[in-house]
Short mmCIF file of C-alpha atoms in Angstrom, two decimals:
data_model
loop_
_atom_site.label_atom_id
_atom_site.label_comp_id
_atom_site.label_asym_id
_atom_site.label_seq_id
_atom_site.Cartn_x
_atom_site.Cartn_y
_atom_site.Cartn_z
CA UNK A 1 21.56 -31.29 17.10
CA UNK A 2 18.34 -31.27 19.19
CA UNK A 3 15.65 -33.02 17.44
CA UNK A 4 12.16 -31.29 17.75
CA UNK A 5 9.19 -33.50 19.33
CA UNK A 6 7.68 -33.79 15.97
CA UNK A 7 8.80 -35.44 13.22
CA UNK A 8 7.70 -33.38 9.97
CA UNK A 9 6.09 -29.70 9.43
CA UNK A 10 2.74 -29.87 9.62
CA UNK A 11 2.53 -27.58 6.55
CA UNK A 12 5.77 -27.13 3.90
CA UNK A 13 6.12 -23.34 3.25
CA UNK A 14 5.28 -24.37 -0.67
CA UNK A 15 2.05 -25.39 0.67
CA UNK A 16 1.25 -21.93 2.46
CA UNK A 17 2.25 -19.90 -0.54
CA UNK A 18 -0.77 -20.02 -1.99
CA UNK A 19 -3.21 -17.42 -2.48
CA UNK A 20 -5.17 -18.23 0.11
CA UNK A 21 -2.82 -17.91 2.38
CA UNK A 22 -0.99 -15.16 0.72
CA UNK A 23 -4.35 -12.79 0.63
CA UNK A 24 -4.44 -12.59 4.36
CA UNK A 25 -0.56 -10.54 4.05
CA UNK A 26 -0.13 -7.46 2.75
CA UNK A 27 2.06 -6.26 -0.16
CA UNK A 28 5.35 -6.22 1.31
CA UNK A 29 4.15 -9.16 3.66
CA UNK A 30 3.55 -11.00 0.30
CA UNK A 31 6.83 -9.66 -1.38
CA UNK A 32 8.64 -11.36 1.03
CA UNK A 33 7.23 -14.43 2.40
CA UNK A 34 9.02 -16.52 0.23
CA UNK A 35 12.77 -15.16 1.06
CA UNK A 36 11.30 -14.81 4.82
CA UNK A 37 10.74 -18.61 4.87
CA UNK A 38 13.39 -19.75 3.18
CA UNK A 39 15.63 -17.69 5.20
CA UNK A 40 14.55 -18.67 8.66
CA UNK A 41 14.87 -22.27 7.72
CA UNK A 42 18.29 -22.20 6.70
CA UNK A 43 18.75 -19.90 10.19
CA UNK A 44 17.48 -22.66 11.68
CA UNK A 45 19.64 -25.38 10.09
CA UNK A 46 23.00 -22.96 10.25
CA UNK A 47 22.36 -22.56 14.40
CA UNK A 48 21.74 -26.62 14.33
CA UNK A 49 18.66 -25.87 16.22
CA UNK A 50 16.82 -29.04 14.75
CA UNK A 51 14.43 -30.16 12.27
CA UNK A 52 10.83 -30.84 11.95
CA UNK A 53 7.55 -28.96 13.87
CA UNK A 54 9.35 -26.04 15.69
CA UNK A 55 9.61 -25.08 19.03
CA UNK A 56 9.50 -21.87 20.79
CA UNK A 57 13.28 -22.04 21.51
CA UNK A 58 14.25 -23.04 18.12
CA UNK A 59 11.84 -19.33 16.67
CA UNK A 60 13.63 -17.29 19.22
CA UNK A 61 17.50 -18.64 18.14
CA UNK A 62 16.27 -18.97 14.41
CA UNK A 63 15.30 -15.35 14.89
CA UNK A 64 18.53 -13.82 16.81
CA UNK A 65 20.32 -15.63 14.03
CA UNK A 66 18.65 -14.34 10.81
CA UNK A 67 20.16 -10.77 10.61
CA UNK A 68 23.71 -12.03 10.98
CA UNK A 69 23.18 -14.54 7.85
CA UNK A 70 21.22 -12.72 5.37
CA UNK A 71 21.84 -9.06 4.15
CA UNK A 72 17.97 -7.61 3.53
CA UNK A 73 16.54 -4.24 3.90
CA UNK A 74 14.53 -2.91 6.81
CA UNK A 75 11.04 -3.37 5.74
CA UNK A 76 11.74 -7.35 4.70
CA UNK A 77 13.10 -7.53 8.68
CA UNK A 78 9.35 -5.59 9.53
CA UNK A 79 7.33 -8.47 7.19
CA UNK A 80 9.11 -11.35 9.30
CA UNK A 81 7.07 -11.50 11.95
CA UNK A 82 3.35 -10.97 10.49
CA UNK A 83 4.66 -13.83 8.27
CA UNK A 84 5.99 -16.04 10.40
CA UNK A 85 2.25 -15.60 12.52
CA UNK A 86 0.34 -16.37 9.62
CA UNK A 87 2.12 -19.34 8.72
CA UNK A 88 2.37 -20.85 12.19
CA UNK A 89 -1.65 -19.99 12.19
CA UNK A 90 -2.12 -21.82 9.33
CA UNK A 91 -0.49 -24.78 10.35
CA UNK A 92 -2.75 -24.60 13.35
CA UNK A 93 0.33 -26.09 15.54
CA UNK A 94 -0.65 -27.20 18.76
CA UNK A 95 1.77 -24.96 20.74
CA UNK A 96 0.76 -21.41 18.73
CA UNK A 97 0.64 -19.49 21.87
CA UNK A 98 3.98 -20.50 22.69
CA UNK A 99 5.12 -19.89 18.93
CA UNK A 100 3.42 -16.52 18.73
CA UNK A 101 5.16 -15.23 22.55
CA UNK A 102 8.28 -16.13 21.09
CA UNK A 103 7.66 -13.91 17.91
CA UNK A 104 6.07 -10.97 19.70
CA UNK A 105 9.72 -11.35 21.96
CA UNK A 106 12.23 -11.38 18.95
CA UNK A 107 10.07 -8.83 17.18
CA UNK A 108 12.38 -5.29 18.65
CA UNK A 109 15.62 -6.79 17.61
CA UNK A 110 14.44 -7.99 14.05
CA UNK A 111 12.94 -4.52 12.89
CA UNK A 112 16.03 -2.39 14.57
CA UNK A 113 17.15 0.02 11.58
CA UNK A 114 19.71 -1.19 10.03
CA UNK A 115 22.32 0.62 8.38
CA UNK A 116 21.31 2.22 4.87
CA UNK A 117 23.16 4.81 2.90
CA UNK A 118 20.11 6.18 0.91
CA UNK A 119 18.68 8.55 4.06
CA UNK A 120 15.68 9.19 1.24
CA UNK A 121 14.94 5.32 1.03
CA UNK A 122 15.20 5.36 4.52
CA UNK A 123 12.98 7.71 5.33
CA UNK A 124 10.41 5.98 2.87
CA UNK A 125 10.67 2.54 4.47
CA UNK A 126 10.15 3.91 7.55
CA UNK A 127 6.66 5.28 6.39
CA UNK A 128 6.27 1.71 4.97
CA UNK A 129 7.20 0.34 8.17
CA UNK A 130 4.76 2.38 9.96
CA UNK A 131 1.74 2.10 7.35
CA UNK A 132 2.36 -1.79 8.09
CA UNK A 133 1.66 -1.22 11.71
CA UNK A 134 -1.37 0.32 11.13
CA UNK A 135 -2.62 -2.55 9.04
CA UNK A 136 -1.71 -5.08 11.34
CA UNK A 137 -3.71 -3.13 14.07
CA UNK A 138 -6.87 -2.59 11.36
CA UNK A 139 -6.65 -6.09 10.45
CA UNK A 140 -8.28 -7.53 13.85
CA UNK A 141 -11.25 -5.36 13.19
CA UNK A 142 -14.03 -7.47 12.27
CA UNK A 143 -15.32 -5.44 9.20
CA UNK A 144 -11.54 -5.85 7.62
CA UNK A 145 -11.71 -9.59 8.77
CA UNK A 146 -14.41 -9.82 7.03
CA UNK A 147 -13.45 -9.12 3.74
CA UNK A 148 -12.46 -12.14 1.16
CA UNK A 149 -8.89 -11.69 0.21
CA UNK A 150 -9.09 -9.71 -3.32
CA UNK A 151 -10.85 -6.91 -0.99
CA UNK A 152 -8.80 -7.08 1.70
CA UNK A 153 -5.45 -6.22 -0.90
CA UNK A 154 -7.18 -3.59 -2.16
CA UNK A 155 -7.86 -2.24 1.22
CA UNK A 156 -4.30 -2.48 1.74
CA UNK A 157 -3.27 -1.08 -1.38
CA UNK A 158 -5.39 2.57 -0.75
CA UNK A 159 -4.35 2.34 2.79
CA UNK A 160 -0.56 2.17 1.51
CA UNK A 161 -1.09 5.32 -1.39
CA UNK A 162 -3.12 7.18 0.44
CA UNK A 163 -0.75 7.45 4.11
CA UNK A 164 2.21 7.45 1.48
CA UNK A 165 0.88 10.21 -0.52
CA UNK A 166 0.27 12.34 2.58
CA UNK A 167 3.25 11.64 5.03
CA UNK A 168 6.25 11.30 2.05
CA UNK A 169 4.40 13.21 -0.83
CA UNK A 170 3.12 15.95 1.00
CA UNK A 171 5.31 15.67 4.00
CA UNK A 172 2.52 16.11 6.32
CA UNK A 173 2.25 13.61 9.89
CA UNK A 174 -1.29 12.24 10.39
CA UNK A 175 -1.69 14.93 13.18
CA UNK A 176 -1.48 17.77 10.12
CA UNK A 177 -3.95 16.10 7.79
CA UNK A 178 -6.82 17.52 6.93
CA UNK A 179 -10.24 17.93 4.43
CA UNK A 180 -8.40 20.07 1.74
CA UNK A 181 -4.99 18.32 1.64
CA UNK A 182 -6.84 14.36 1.57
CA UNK A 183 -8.73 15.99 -1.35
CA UNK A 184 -5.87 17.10 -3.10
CA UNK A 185 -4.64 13.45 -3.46
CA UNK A 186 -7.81 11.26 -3.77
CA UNK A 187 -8.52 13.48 -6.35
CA UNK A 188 -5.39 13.97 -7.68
CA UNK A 189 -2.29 11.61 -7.74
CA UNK A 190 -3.86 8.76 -5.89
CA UNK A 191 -5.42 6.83 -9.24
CA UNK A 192 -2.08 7.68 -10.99
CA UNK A 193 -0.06 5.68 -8.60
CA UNK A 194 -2.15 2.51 -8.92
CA UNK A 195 -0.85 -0.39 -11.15
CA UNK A 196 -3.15 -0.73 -13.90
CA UNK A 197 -4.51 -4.19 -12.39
CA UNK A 198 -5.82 -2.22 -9.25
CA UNK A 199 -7.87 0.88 -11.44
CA UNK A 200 -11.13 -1.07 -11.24
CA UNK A 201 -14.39 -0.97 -10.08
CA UNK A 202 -13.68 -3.02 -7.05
CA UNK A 203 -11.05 -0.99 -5.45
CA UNK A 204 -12.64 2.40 -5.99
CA UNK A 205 -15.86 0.94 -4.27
CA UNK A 206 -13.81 0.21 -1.18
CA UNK A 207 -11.82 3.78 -0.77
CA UNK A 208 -14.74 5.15 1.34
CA UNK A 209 -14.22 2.37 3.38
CA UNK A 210 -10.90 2.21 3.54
CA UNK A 211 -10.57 5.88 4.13
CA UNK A 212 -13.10 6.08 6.87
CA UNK A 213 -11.42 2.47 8.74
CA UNK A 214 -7.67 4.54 8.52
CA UNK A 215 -9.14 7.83 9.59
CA UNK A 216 -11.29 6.15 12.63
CA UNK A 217 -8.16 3.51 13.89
CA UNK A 218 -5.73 6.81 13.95
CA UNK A 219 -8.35 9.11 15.48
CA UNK A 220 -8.73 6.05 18.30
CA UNK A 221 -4.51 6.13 18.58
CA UNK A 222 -5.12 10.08 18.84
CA UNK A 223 -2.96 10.43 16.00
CA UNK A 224 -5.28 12.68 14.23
CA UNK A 225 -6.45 16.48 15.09
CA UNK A 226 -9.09 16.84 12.43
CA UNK A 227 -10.64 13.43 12.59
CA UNK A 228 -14.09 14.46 12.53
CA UNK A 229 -13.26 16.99 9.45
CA UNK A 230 -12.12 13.78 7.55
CA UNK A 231 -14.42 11.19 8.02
CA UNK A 232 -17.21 14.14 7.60
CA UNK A 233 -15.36 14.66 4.39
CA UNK A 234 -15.50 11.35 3.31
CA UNK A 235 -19.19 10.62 4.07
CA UNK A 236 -19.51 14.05 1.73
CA UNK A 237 -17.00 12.65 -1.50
CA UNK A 238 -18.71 9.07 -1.24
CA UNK A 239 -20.12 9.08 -4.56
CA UNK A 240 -17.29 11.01 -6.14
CA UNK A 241 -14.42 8.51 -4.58
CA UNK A 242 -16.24 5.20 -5.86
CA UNK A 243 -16.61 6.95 -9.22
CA UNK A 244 -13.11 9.54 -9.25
CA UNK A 245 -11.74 7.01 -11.92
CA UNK A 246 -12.92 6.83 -15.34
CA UNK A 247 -11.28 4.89 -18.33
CA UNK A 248 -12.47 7.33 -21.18
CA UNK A 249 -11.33 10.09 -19.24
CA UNK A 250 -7.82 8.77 -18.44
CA UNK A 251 -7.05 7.98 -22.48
CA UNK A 252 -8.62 11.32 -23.53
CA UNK A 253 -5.58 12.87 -21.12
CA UNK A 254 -2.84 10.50 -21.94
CA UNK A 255 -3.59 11.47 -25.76
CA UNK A 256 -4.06 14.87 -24.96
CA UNK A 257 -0.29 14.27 -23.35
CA UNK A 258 1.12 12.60 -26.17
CA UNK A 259 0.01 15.45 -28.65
CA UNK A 260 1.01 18.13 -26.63
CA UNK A 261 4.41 16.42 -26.05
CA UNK A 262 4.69 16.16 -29.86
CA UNK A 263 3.33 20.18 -30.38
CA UNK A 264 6.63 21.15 -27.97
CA UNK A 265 4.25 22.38 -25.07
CA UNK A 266 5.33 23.33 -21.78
CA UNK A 267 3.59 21.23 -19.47
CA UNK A 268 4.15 23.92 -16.68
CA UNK A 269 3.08 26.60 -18.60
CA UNK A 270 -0.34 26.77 -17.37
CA UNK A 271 -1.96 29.19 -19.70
CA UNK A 272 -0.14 27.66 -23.26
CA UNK A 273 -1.43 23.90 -21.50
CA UNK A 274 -5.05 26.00 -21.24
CA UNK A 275 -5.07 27.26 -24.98
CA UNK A 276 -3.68 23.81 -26.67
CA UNK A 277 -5.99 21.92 -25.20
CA UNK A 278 -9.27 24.36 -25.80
CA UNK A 279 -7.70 23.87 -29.44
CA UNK A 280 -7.79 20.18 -28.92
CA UNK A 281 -11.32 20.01 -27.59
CA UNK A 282 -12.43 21.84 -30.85
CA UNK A 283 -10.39 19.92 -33.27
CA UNK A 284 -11.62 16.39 -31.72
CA UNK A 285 -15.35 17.41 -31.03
CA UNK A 286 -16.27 13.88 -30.80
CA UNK A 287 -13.70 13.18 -28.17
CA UNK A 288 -14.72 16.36 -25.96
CA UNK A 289 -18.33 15.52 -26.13
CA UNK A 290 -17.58 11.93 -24.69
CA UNK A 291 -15.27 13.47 -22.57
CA UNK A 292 -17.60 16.12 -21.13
CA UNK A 293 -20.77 13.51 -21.01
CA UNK A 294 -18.90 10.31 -18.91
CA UNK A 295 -17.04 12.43 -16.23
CA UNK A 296 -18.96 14.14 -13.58
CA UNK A 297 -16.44 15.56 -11.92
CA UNK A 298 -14.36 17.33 -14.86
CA UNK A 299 -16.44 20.89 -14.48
CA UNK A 300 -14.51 21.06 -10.79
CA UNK A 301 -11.13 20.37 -12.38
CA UNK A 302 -9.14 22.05 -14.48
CA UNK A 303 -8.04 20.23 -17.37
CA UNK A 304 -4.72 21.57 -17.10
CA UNK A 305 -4.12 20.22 -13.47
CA UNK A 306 -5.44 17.23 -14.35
CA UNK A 307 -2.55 16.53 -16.73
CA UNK A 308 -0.41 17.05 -14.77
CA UNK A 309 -0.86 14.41 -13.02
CA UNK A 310 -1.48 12.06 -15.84
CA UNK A 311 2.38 13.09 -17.20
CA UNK A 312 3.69 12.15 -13.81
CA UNK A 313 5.83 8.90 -14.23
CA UNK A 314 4.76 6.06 -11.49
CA UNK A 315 7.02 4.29 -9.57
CA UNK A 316 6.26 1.02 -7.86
CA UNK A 317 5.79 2.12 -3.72
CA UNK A 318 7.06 -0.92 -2.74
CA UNK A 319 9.97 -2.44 -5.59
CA UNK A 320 12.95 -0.71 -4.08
CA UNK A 321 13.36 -2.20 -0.53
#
């Protein structure tokens, strides 16, 4: 067994999963970091490639090893890398170049597809795989940098819906978006796939930014054909994207749901949707009143499309890998 120069990590992976470390990743970096670890270790020890600080020879056979010993699903194999370069980072090891030219050369063969016999979740981790790429690219921009590590997961986190609403919702490539389908989501299904921890304040005050960051990156990788249309757009919707969520408005539709789940309404029947809840509004004045008051934006919307997509069922983006 080849012993490595140094005797002892210079940081445990216990010691980098920490939130500090952890809010530099994003979600599916941080889903993974702990199997990724703990996997490449135990690469490293089934090789016998040695122990302690590691080498640039030890990442690359580690690396060439890892998809013959564990059985994981493509975007885990996409995470390895960006996790591996954060760690070494963070231990601040004296040979990082060497460490990071060894990643960047046993990247290709570690995100290869790999088999999968759902062509649906497939297709979806490939959209995750790609959205990834574009974060890691966004990330060395100072403004993203910048941000403390709450922000910079909710950056991720609209950067995520908002590509994965477009490209696997709508099936539309960045090169087809444009003004009227962006506004269809952000003001549409986009608050209804957040977890409830992420509809706050916080991460509504960041969409323009995040939304203007995605559109500008993919307009420099000529990626987009209406580039100017969207960030125009955006600099338009600012004040109704930081304020396109409201609590009182979201119960008001969830009971509105509930009762007109109980009354046997159609939900698709547009026009029987229209007349129970005009019946609503005037048996719950109180409720309308509020309702009508606190949300700007509810004299552009029907009420009946908006309940639509408050009776749409979330699913996690990023549970099944």
């Amino acid at each position: 067994m080849e012993e490595s120069k140094a005797t002892a990590e210079l940081m445990t992976p216990t010691e980098f999963l920490t939130p500090a470390h952890l809010g530099r990743l994003s979600a599916n970096q941080q889903k993974y970091a702990q199997d990724i670890l703990n996997d490449v270790a135990q690469a490293r020890q089934s090789v016998e490639l040695g122990v302690g600080a590691w080498s640039a020879q030890q990442v690359v056979g580690a690396l060439a090893a890892l998809p013959t010993l564990v059985d994981r699903p493509h975007v885990y194999y996409v995470a390895v890398v960006p996790v591996l370069t954060a760690y070494f980072k963070a231990q601040a090891a004296p040979n990082l170049a060497e460490l990071l030219a060894a990643l960047k050369q046993a990247r290709p063969a570690l995100v290869e597809k790999h088999a999968e016999t759902d062509d649906a979740q497939q297709a979806y981790e490939g959209v995750v795989a790609l959205v990834e790429t574009w974060l890691q690219d966004m990330g060395t921009q100072p403004e993203v940098t910048n941000l403390n590590a709450q922000d910079r997961q909710y950056f991720v986190t609209i950067v995520h819906t908002t590509a994965e609403l477009m490209i696997t919702g709508k099936q539309r490539q960045p090169a087809d978006w444009d003004a009227e389908a962006i506004s269809s989501i952000m003001f549409g299904p986009f608050t209804h796939l957040l977890d409830e921890k992420d509809r706050v304040p916080a991460l509504f005050n960041l969409v323009p930014f995040a939304l203007t960051t995605l559109f500008s990156y993919l307009e420099t990788q000529h990626q987009l054909k209406q580039g100017d249309q969207l960030l125009e757009w955006v600099a338009k919707n600012h004040t109704a994207l930081v304020t396109m969520y409201n609590p009182k408005l979201e119960n008001f539709y969830e009971e509105l749901a509930s009762a007109m789940r109980r009354a046997g309404i159609d939900a698709n029947d547009y026009a029987a949707v229209d007349a129970f809840t005009q019946d609503y509004l005037n048996a719950h004045p109180a409720a309308g009143r509020s309702l009508f008051t606190t949300d700007q934006q509810l004299t552009k919307k029907r009420p009946a499309k908006h309940l639509k997509y408050s009776q749409k069922r979330r699913k996690n983006r990023r549970k099944k890998r």
